[in-house]
Each structure stands twice: as structure tokens, then as C-alpha cells.
Tab-separated table of C-alpha atoms in Angstrom:
chain	number	residue	atom	x	y	z
A	1	UNK	CA	-0.066	0.263	0.132
A	2	UNK	CA	1.293	3.610	-0.800
A	3	UNK	CA	0.945	6.293	1.358
A	4	UNK	CA	-0.294	9.723	-0.047
A	5	UNK	CA	-0.611	13.047	1.574
A	6	UNK	CA	-1.236	16.396	0.042
A	7	UNK	CA	1.592	18.719	-1.310
A	8	UNK	CA	0.990	21.453	-3.823
A	9	UNK	CA	-0.354	19.914	-7.193
A	10	UNK	CA	0.760	16.450	-6.526
A	11	UNK	CA	0.586	14.393	-3.663
A	12	UNK	CA	3.570	12.482	-1.777
A	13	UNK	CA	3.916	8.837	-2.679
A	14	UNK	CA	6.084	6.393	-0.410
A	15	UNK	CA	6.602	3.271	-2.055
A	16	UNK	CA	6.171	-0.155	-0.551
A	17	UNK	CA	9.135	-2.654	-0.100
A	18	UNK	CA	9.176	-5.392	-2.386
A	19	UNK	CA	10.991	-8.356	-1.172
A	20	UNK	CA	11.243	-10.491	-4.547
A	21	UNK	CA	14.775	-9.913	-5.302
A	22	UNK	CA	16.414	-10.512	-1.918
A	23	UNK	CA	14.372	-13.814	-1.399
A	24	UNK	CA	15.254	-15.023	-4.871
A	25	UNK	CA	18.958	-14.436	-3.959
A	26	UNK	CA	18.719	-16.194	-0.393
A	27	UNK	CA	17.212	-18.770	-2.489
A	28	UNK	CA	19.869	-19.218	-4.997
A	29	UNK	CA	22.443	-19.017	-2.237
A	30	UNK	CA	20.574	-22.077	-0.496
A	31	UNK	CA	20.367	-24.155	-3.539
A	32	UNK	CA	24.249	-23.401	-4.552
A	33	UNK	CA	25.062	-24.153	-0.955
A	34	UNK	CA	26.312	-27.857	-1.540
A	35	UNK	CA	27.711	-27.241	-5.164
A	36	UNK	CA	29.667	-23.867	-4.319
A	37	UNK	CA	29.617	-22.771	-0.767
A	38	UNK	CA	31.757	-19.627	-1.339
A	39	UNK	CA	29.533	-18.638	-3.957
A	40	UNK	CA	26.264	-19.271	-2.365
A	41	UNK	CA	27.384	-17.385	0.519
A	42	UNK	CA	28.106	-14.407	-1.193
A	43	UNK	CA	24.958	-14.535	-2.898
A	44	UNK	CA	22.921	-15.118	-0.102
A	45	UNK	CA	24.709	-12.555	2.041
A	46	UNK	CA	23.917	-9.879	-0.715
A	47	UNK	CA	19.952	-10.958	-0.416
A	48	UNK	CA	20.092	-10.533	3.235
A	49	UNK	CA	21.662	-7.090	2.811
A	50	UNK	CA	18.920	-6.178	0.038
A	51	UNK	CA	16.303	-7.293	2.547
A	52	UNK	CA	17.656	-5.023	5.125
A	53	UNK	CA	17.806	-2.214	2.731
A	54	UNK	CA	14.030	-3.072	1.792
A	55	UNK	CA	12.867	-3.249	5.019
A	56	UNK	CA	14.685	-0.030	6.278
A	57	UNK	CA	14.327	2.439	3.331
A	58	UNK	CA	11.962	4.097	1.941
A	59	UNK	CA	11.659	5.915	-1.326
A	60	UNK	CA	9.045	8.994	-1.352
A	61	UNK	CA	8.140	10.833	-4.552
A	62	UNK	CA	7.161	14.695	-3.786
A	63	UNK	CA	5.994	17.257	-5.806
A	64	UNK	CA	9.591	18.556	-6.592
A	65	UNK	CA	11.934	15.388	-5.448
A	66	UNK	CA	12.702	11.954	-5.078
A	67	UNK	CA	13.461	11.372	-1.266
A	68	UNK	CA	14.992	8.460	0.216
A	69	UNK	CA	14.422	7.776	3.779
A	70	UNK	CA	16.034	5.439	6.513
A	71	UNK	CA	13.174	5.381	9.007
A	72	UNK	CA	11.895	8.864	9.481
A	73	UNK	CA	15.222	10.442	8.912
A	74	UNK	CA	15.680	12.088	5.105
A	75	UNK	CA	18.880	10.697	4.013
A	76	UNK	CA	19.023	11.885	0.147
A	77	UNK	CA	17.218	14.200	-1.660
A	78	UNK	CA	17.004	13.922	-5.804
A	79	UNK	CA	15.583	17.047	-7.180
A	80	UNK	CA	13.499	16.316	-10.758
A	81	UNK	CA	15.045	19.669	-12.171
A	82	UNK	CA	18.210	17.938	-12.010
A	83	UNK	CA	17.217	14.584	-13.763
A	84	UNK	CA	18.217	14.109	-17.426
A	85	UNK	CA	17.278	10.437	-17.683
A	86	UNK	CA	15.666	7.383	-15.985
A	87	UNK	CA	15.157	3.588	-17.098
A	88	UNK	CA	13.937	0.500	-15.410
A	89	UNK	CA	15.565	-2.190	-16.436
A	90	UNK	CA	13.999	-5.532	-17.519
A	91	UNK	CA	10.617	-4.299	-17.578
A	92	UNK	CA	9.281	-7.461	-17.794
A	93	UNK	CA	11.090	-8.520	-14.622
A	94	UNK	CA	12.311	-5.133	-13.177
A	95	UNK	CA	15.290	-5.813	-11.229
A	96	UNK	CA	17.037	-2.324	-11.594
A	97	UNK	CA	16.234	1.330	-11.589
A	98	UNK	CA	18.776	3.705	-13.199
A	99	UNK	CA	18.348	7.440	-13.476
A	100	UNK	CA	21.075	10.089	-14.288
A	101	UNK	CA	21.188	13.488	-12.857
A	102	UNK	CA	23.338	16.567	-14.173
A	103	UNK	CA	26.222	15.729	-12.281
A	104	UNK	CA	25.761	11.837	-11.190
A	105	UNK	CA	23.982	8.571	-12.194
A	106	UNK	CA	22.606	6.284	-10.096
A	107	UNK	CA	21.537	2.386	-9.768
A	108	UNK	CA	19.142	1.257	-7.554
A	109	UNK	CA	17.966	-2.455	-7.107
A	110	UNK	CA	14.146	-2.403	-7.576
A	111	UNK	CA	13.186	-3.340	-3.681
A	112	UNK	CA	10.323	-1.513	-4.057
A	113	UNK	CA	6.686	-1.452	-5.750
A	114	UNK	CA	7.908	-1.574	-9.298
A	115	UNK	CA	4.499	-0.892	-10.854
A	116	UNK	CA	4.295	2.103	-8.377
A	117	UNK	CA	7.624	3.338	-9.163
A	118	UNK	CA	7.053	3.590	-13.193
A	119	UNK	CA	3.520	5.211	-12.465
A	120	UNK	CA	5.463	7.789	-10.127
A	121	UNK	CA	8.555	8.418	-12.567
A	122	UNK	CA	6.130	8.630	-15.320
A	123	UNK	CA	3.935	11.175	-13.241
A	124	UNK	CA	6.987	13.298	-12.172
A	125	UNK	CA	9.725	13.125	-14.962
A	126	UNK	CA	7.376	12.210	-17.997
A	127	UNK	CA	8.819	10.019	-21.086
A	128	UNK	CA	8.898	13.308	-23.241
A	129	UNK	CA	11.418	14.698	-21.186
A	130	UNK	CA	13.225	11.626	-20.578
A	131	UNK	CA	15.006	11.499	-23.707
A	132	UNK	CA	18.780	11.675	-23.084
């Protein structure tokens, strides 16, 4: 469930966590345990790390920014005015969200609701702006 609150013309939307990628990685790690224990441990540990991130981080789309929170503490703000492009890789099975700002690029695993993520991206930075 997303949370919405009124702000200016658009509302603030907080994305729900999505545990699919972390769970798949932990499962792959468990399946590889007998065949390749070191690789299994690395993959499972990465899955646990992503699970922790999914539990603790929140993405909030506001009228002007994409904000990342840990609990109630704002840890990073990305104003849409500085965005140049965004992309969701492998839309059929979304696993990676990429966006480029004027000074940097960012890659985030999709540990949030991918449908709401795409809807919010299209609402706040429409495809006609998303050309380069």
C-alpha cells in the first residue's frame, strides 16, 4: 500500500517494499550451498543485505523531489529539476532502476513496488522529458 499526503498540485507517494529480489537471491544461495559454498554465501549475504535495505529504506516521490528515507530520517534528496534520464531495466522482470542527474548517475535495485515506481516516474518526469 502506498501512502499519500497532499502537497501542492501533486501528492507525496511512499513506495512499499518489494522483497522478491532479496528472497530469490537467498534462495539461489541456499540452492548453491552444496555445489559452491563460497559463491552461495556471497549471493545469500547480498540477498540478506538487500532485504535489510528493503525493510529500512523508503522512497518518497514529492512534487519536486525523489527523497530516500531511513525510517523517518531523510538521507538523500534528488530534485527532478536535475534529472536527465531514467530507465527501469528488464521491465518484464524489473530488477534495476537507473537515473541520471546533471552531475551523477544512480543505480538502485528494485526493492520497492515496481508498478508504483514506474507510475511515479512517469508522473514526475514524463517520457517526453526522458530523452537523453
